[in-house]
PDB file of C-alpha atoms and ligand atoms in Angstrom:
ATOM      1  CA  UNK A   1       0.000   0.000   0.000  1.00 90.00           C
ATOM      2  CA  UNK A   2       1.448   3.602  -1.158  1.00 95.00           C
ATOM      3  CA  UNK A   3       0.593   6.537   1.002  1.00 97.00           C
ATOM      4  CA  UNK A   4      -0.224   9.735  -0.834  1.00 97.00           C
ATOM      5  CA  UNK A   5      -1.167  12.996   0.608  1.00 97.00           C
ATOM      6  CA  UNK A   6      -3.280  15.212  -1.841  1.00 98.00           C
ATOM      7  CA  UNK A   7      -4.477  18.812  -1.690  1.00 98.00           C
ATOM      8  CA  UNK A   8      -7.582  19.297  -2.648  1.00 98.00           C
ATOM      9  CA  UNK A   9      -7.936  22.870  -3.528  1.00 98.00           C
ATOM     10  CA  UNK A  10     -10.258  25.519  -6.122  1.00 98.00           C
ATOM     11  CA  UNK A  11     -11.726  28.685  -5.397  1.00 97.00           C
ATOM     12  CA  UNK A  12     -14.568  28.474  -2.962  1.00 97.00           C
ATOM     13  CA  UNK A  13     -17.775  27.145  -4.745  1.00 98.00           C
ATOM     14  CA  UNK A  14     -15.991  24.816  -7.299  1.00 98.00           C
ATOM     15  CA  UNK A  15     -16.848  21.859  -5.709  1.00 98.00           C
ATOM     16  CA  UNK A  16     -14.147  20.815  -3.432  1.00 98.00           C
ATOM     17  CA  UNK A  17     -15.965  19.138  -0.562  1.00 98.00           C
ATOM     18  CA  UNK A  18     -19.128  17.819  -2.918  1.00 98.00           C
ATOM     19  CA  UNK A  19     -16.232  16.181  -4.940  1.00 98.00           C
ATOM     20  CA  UNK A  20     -15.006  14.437  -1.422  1.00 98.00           C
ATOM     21  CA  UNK A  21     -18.301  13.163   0.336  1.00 98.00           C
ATOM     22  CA  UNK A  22     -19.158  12.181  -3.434  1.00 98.00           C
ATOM     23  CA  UNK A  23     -16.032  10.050  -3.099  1.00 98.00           C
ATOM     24  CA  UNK A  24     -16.351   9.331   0.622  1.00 97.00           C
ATOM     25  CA  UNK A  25     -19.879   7.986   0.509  1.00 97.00           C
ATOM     26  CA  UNK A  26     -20.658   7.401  -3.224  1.00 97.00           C
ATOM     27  CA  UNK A  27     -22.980   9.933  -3.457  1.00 97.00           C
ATOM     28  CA  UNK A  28     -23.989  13.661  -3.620  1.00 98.00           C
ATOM     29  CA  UNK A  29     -24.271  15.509  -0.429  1.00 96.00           C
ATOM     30  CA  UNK A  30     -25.384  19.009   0.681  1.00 95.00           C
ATOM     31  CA  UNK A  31     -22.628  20.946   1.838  1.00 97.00           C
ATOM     32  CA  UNK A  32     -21.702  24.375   3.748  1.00 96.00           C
ATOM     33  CA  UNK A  33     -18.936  26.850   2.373  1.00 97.00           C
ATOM     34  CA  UNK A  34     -15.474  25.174   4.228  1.00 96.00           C
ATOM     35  CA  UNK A  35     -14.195  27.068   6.811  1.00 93.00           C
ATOM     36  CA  UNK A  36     -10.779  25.755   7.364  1.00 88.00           C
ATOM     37  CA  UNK A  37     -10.831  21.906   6.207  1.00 92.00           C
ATOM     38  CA  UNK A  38     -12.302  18.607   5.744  1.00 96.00           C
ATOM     39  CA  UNK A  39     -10.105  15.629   5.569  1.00 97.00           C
ATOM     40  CA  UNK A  40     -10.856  11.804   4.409  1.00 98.00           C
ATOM     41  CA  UNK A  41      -8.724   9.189   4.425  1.00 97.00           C
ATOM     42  CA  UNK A  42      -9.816   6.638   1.307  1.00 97.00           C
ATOM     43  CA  UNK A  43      -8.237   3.250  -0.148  1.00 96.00           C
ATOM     44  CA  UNK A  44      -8.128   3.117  -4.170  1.00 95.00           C
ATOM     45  CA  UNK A  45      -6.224   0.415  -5.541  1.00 93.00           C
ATOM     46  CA  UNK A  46      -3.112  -0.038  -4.156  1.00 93.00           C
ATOM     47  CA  UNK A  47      -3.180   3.883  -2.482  1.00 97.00           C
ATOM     48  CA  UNK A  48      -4.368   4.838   0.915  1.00 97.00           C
ATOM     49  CA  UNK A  49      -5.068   8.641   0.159  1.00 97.00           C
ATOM     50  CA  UNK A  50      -5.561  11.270   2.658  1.00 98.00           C
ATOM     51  CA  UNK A  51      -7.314  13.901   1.155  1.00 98.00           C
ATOM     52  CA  UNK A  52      -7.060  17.637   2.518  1.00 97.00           C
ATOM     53  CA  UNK A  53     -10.019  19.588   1.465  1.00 97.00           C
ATOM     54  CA  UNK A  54      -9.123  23.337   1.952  1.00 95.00           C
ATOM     55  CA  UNK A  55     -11.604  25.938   2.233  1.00 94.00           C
ATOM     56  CA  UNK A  56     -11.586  28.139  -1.465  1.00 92.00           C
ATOM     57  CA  UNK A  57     -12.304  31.421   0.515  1.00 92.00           C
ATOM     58  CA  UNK A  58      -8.946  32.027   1.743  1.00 89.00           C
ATOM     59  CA  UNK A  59      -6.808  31.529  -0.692  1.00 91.00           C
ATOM     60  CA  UNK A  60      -3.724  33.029   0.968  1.00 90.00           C
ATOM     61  CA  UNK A  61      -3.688  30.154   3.512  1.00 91.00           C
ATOM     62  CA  UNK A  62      -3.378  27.366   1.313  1.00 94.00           C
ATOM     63  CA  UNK A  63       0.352  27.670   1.583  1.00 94.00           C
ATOM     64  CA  UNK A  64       0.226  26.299   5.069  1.00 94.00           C
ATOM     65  CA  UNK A  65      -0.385  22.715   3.873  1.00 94.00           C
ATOM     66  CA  UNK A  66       1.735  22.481   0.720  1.00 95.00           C
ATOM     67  CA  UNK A  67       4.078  20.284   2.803  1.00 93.00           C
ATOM     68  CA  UNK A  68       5.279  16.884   2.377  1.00 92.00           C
ATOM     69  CA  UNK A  69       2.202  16.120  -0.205  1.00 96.00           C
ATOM     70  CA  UNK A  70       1.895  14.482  -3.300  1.00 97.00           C
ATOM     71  CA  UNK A  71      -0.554  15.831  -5.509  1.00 98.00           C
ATOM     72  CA  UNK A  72      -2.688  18.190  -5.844  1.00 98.00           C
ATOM     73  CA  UNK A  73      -6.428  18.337  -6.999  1.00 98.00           C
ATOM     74  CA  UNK A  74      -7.397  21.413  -8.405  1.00 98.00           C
ATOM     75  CA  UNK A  75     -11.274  22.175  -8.725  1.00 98.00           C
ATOM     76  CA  UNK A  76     -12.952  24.415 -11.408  1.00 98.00           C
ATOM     77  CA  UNK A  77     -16.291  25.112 -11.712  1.00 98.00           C
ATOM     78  CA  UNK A  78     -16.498  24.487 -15.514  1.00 98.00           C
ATOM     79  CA  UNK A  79     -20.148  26.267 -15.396  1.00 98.00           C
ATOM     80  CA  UNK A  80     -18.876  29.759 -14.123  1.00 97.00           C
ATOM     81  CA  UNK A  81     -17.550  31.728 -16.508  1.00 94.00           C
ATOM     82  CA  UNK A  82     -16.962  34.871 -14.315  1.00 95.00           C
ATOM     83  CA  UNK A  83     -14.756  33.006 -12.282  1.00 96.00           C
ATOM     84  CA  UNK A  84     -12.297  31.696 -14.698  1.00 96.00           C
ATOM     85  CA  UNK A  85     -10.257  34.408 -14.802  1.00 96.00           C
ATOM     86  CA  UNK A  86      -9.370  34.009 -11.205  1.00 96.00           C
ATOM     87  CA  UNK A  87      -9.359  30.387 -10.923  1.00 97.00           C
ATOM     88  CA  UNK A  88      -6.612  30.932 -13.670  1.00 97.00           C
ATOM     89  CA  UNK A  89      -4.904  33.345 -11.477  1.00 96.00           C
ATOM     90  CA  UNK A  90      -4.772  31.094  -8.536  1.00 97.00           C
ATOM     91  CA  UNK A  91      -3.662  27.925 -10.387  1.00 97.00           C
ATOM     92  CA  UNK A  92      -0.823  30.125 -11.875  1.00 97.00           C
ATOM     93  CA  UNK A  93       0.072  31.004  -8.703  1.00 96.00           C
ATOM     94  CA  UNK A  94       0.635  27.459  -7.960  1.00 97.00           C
ATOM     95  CA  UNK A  95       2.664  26.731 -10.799  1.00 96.00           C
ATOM     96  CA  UNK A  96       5.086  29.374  -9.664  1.00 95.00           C
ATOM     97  CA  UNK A  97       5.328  27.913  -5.859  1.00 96.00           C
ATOM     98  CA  UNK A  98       9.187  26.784  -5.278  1.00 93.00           C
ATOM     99  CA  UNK A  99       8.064  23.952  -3.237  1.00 93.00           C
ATOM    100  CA  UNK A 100       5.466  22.531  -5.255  1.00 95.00           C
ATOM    101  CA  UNK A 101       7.709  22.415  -8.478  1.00 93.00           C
ATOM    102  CA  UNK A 102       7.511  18.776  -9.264  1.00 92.00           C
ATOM    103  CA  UNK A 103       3.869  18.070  -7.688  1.00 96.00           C
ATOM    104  CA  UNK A 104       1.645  16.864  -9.813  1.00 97.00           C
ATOM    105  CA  UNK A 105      -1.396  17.925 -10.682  1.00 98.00           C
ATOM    106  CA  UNK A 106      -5.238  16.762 -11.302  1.00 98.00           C
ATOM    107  CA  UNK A 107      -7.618  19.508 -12.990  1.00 98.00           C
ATOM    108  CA  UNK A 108     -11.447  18.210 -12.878  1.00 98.00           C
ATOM    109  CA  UNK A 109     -13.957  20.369 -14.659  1.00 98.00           C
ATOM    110  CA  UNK A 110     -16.551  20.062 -12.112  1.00 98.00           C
ATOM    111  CA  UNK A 111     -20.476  19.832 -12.408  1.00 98.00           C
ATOM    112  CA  UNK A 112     -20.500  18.553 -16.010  1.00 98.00           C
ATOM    113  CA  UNK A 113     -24.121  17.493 -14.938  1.00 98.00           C
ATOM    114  CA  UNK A 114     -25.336  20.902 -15.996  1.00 98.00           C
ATOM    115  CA  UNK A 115     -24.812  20.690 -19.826  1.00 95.00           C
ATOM    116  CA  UNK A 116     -26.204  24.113 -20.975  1.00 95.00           C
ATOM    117  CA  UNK A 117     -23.370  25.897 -18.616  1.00 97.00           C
ATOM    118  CA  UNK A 118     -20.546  23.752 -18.607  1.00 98.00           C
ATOM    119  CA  UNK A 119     -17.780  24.238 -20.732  1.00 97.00           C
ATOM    120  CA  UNK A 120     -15.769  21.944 -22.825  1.00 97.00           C
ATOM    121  CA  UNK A 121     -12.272  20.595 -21.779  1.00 97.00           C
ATOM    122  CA  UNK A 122     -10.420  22.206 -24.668  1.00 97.00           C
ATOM    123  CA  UNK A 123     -11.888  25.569 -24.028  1.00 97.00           C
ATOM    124  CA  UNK A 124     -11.331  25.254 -20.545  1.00 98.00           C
ATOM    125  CA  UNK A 125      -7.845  24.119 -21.054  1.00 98.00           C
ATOM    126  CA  UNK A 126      -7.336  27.059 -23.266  1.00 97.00           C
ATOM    127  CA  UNK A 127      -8.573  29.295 -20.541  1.00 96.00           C
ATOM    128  CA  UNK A 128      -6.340  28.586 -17.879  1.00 96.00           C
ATOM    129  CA  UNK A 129      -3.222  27.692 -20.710  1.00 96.00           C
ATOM    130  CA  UNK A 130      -2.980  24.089 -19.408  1.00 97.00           C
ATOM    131  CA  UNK A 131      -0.560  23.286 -22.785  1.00 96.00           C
ATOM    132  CA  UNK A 132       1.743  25.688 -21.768  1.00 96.00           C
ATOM    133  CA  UNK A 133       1.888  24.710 -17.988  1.00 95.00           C
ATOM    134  CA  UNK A 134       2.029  20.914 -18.955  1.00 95.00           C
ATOM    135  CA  UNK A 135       6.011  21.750 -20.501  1.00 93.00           C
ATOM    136  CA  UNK A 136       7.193  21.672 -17.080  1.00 90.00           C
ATOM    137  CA  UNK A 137       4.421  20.038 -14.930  1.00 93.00           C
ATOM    138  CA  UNK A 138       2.525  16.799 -15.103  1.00 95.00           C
ATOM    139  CA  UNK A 139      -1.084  17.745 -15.366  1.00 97.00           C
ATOM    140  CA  UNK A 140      -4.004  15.673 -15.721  1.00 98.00           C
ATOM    141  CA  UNK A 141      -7.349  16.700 -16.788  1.00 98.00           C
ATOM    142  CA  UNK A 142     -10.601  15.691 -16.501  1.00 98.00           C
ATOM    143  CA  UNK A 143     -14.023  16.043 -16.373  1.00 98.00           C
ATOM    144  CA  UNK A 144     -16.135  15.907 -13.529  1.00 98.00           C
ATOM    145  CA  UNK A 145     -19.961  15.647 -11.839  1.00 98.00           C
ATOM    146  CA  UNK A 146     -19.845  15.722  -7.910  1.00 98.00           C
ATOM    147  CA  UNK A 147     -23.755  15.395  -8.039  1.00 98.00           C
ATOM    148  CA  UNK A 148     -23.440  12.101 -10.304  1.00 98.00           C
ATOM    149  CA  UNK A 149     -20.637  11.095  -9.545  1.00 98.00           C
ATOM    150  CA  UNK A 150     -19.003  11.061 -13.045  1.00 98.00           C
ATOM    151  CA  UNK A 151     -15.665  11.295 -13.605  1.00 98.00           C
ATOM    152  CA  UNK A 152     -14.264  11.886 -10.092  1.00 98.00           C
ATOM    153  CA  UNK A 153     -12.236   8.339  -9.923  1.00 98.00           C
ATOM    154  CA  UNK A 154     -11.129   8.226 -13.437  1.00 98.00           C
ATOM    155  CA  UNK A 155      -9.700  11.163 -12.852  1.00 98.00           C
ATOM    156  CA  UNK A 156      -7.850  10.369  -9.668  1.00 98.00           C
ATOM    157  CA  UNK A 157      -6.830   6.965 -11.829  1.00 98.00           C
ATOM    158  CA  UNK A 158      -5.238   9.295 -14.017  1.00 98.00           C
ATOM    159  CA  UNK A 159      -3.042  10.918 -10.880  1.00 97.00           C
ATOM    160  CA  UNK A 160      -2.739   7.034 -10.061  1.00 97.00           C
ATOM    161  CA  UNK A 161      -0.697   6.945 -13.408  1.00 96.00           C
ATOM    162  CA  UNK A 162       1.742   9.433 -12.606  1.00 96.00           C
ATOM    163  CA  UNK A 163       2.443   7.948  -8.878  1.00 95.00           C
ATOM    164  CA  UNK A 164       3.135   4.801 -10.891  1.00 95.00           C
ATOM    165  CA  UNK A 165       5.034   6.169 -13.694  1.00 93.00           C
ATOM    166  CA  UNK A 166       7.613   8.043 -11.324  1.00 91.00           C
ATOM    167  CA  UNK A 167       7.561   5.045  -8.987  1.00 87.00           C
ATOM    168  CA  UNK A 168       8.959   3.214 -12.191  1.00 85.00           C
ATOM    169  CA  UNK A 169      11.453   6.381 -12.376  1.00 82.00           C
ATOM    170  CA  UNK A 170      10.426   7.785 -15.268  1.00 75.00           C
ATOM    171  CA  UNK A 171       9.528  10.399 -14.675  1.00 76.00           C
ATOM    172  CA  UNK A 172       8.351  13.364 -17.282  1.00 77.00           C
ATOM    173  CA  UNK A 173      10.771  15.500 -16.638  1.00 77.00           C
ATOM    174  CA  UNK A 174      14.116  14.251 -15.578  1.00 75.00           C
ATOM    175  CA  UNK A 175      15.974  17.283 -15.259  1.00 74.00           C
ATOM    176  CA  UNK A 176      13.776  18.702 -12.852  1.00 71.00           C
ATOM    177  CA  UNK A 177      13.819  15.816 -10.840  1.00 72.00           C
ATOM    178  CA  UNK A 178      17.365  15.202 -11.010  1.00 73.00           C
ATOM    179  CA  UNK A 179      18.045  18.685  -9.865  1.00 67.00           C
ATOM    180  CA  UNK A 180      15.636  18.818  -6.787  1.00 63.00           C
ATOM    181  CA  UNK A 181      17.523  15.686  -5.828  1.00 65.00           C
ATOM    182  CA  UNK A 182      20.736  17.232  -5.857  1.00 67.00           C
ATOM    183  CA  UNK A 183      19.839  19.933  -3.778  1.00 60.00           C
ATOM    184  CA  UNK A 184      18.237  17.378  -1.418  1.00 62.00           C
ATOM    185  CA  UNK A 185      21.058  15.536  -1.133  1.00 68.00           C
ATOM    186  CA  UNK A 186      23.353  18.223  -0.445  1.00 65.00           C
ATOM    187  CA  UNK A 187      21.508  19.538   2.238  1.00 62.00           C
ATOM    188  CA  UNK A 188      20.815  16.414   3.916  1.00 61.00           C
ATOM    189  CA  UNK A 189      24.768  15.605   3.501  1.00 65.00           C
ATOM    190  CA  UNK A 190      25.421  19.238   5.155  1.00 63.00           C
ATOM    191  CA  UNK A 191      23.075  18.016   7.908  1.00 62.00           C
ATOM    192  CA  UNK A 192      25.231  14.684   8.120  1.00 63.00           C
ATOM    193  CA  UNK A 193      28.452  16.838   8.216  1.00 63.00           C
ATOM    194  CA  UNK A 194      27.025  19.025  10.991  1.00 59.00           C
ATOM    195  CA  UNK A 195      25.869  15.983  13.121  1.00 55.00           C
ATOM    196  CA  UNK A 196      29.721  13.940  12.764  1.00 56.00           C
ATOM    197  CA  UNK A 197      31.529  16.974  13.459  1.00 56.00           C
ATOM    198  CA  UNK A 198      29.424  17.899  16.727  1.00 51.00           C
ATOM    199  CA  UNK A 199      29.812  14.146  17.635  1.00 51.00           C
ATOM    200  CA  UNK A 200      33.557  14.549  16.911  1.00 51.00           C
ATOM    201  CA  UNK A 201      34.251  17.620  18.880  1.00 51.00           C
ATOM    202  CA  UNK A 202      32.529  15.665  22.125  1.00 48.00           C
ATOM    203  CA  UNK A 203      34.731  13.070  21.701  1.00 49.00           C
ATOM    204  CA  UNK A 204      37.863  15.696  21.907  1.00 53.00           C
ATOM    205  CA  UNK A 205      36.253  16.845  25.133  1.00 49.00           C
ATOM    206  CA  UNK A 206      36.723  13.305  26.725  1.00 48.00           C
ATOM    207  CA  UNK A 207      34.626  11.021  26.160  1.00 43.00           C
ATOM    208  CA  UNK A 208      31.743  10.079  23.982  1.00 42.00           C
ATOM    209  CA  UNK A 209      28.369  11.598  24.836  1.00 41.00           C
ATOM    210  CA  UNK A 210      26.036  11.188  22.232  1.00 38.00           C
ATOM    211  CA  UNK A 211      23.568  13.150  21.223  1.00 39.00           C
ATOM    212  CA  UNK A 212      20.254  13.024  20.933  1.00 37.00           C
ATOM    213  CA  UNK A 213      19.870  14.071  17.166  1.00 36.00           C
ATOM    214  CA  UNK A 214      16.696  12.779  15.614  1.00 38.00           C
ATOM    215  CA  UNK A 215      16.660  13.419  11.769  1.00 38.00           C
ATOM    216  CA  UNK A 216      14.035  12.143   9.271  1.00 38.00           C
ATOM    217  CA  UNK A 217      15.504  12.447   6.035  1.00 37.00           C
ATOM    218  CA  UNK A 218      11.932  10.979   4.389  1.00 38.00           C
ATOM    219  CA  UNK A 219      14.023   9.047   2.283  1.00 39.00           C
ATOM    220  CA  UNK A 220      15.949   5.230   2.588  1.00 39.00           C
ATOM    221  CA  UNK A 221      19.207   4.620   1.783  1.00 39.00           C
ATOM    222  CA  UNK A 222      20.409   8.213   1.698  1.00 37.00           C
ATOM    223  CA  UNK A 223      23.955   8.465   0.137  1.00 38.00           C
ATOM    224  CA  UNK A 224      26.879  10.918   1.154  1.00 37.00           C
ATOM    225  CA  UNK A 225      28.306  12.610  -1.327  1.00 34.00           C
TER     226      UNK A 225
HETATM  227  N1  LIG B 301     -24.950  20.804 -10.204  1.00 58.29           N
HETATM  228  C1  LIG B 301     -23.862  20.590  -9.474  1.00 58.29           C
HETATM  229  N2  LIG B 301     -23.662  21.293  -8.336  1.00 58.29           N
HETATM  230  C2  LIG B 301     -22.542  21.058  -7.630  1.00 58.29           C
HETATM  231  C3  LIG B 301     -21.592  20.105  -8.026  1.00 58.29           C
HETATM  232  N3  LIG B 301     -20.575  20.112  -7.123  1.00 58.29           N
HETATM  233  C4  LIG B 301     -20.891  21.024  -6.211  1.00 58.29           C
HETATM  234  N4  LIG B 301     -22.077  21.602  -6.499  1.00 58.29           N
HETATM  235  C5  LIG B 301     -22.732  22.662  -5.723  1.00 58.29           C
HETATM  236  O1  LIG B 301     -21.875  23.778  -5.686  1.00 58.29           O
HETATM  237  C6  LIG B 301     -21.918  24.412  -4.411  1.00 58.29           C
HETATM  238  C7  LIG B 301     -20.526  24.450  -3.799  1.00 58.29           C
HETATM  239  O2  LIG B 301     -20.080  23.151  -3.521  1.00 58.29           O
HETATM  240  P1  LIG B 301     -18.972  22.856  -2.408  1.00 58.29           P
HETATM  241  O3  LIG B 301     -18.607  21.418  -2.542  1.00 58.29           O
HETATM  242  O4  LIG B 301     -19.423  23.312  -1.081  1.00 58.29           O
HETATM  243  O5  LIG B 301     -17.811  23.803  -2.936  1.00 58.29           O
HETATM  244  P2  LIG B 301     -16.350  24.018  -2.295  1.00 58.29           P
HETATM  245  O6  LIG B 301     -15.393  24.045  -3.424  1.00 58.29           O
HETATM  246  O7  LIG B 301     -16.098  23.020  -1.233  1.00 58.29           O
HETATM  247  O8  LIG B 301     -16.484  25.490  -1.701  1.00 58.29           O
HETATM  248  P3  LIG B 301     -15.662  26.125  -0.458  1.00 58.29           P
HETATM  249  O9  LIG B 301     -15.765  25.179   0.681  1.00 58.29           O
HETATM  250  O10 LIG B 301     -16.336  27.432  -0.183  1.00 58.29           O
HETATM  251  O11 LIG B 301     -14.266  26.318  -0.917  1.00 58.29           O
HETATM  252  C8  LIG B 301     -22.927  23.610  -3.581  1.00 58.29           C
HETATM  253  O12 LIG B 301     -24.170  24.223  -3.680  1.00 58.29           O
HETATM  254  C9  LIG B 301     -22.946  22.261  -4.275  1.00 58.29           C
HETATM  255  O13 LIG B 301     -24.157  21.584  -4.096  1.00 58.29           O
HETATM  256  C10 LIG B 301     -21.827  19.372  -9.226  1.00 58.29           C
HETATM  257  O14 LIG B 301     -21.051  18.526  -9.683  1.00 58.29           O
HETATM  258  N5  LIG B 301     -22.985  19.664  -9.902  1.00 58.29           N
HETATM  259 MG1  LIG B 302     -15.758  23.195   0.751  1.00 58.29          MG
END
């Protein structure tokens, strides 16, 4: 079983926490604007997800949980035309994040149930410029209905791909990987160097007291350069 921690974010109406009872309870549920967050834990295949369903109003605080996940969900209401604009702004804002650089993400067009209103996937994508973001970003895309239910878990299937593809290393785009690596490792191995040369000083002082120096590295098999 893989653990993944995904974001689930949008501006406030998309359809954030419809999306997760939907997915929660297999079916369509009333819901109440989020004030600060909902989160499920669900089993899909071989991933036990813990969703974090963040509250669209306050944009400015979705920061605060960007660490250690794995994805992120991004929810547009595909119906709401005067909202595009800043549902664009806020995804592009995302792209830009330093510490989200090689997260990737899942778009769903929600509430395709409403035909008249709801846009098409290639004018949406046009809107928010998905083929330019996807040159440096793994994003999926798909539509979605919260009310029936339509679309949700393909669409997560499609994140599912990506885990799997990168778990396989290959991963879209190497470069970017490789280099976020590199950093990693040096700063872990400045870590390492900082911890043996603490240790090695005590030992000038007479006698070995070791330190209590906890470090998760959140990776095995961590090599020194
Ligand atoms: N027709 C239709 N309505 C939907 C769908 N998904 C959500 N809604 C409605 O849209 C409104 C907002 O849904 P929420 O799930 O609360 O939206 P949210 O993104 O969680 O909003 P915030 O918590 O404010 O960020 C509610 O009235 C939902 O019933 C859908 O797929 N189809
Ligand atoms: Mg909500």
């Amino acid at each position: 079983m893989f653990e993944k921690r995904i974001l689930l974010l949008g501006l406030d109406n998309a359809g954030k926490t419809s999306i997760l009872f939907q997915m929660r309870d297999n079916q369509f549920k009333q819901t109440v604007p989020t004030i600060g967050l909902n989160i499920e834990s669900l089993t899909h295949k071989r991933y036990m997800m813990t969703l974090w369903d963040v509250g669209g109003q306050a944009t400015k605080l979705w920061k605060h949980y960007f660490d250690k996940i794995d994805g992120i969900v991004f929810v547009i209401d595909s119906t709401d035309e005067e909202k595009l604009l800043f549902a664009r702004d806020e995804f592009n804002r995302l792209l830009r994040d330093e510490s989200l650089t090689l997260i990737p993400f899942l778009i769903l067009y929600n509430k395709s149930d409403m035909a008249e209103k709801s846009r098409s996937v290639e004018e949406l994508n046009g809107r928010l410029d998905v083929e330019k973001a996807r040159k440096e970003r793994e994003i999926a895309v798909n539509k979605c209905s919260a009310q029936t239910g339509e679309g949700i878990w393909e669409g997560i299937d499609l994140l599912i791909e990506i885990f799997e593809r990168r778990k396989n290393g290959a991963h879209l785009f190497p470069d970017l990987a490789n280099q976020s690596q590199q950093q990693e490792d040096k700063s872990i191995s400045k870590s390492l160097g900082m911890i043996k040369s603490s240790v090695a000083q005590d030992s000038e002082n007479g006698g070995i007291s070791v330190k209590e120096t906890k470090m998760s590295t959140g990776r095995d098999n961590v090599k020194e350069q």
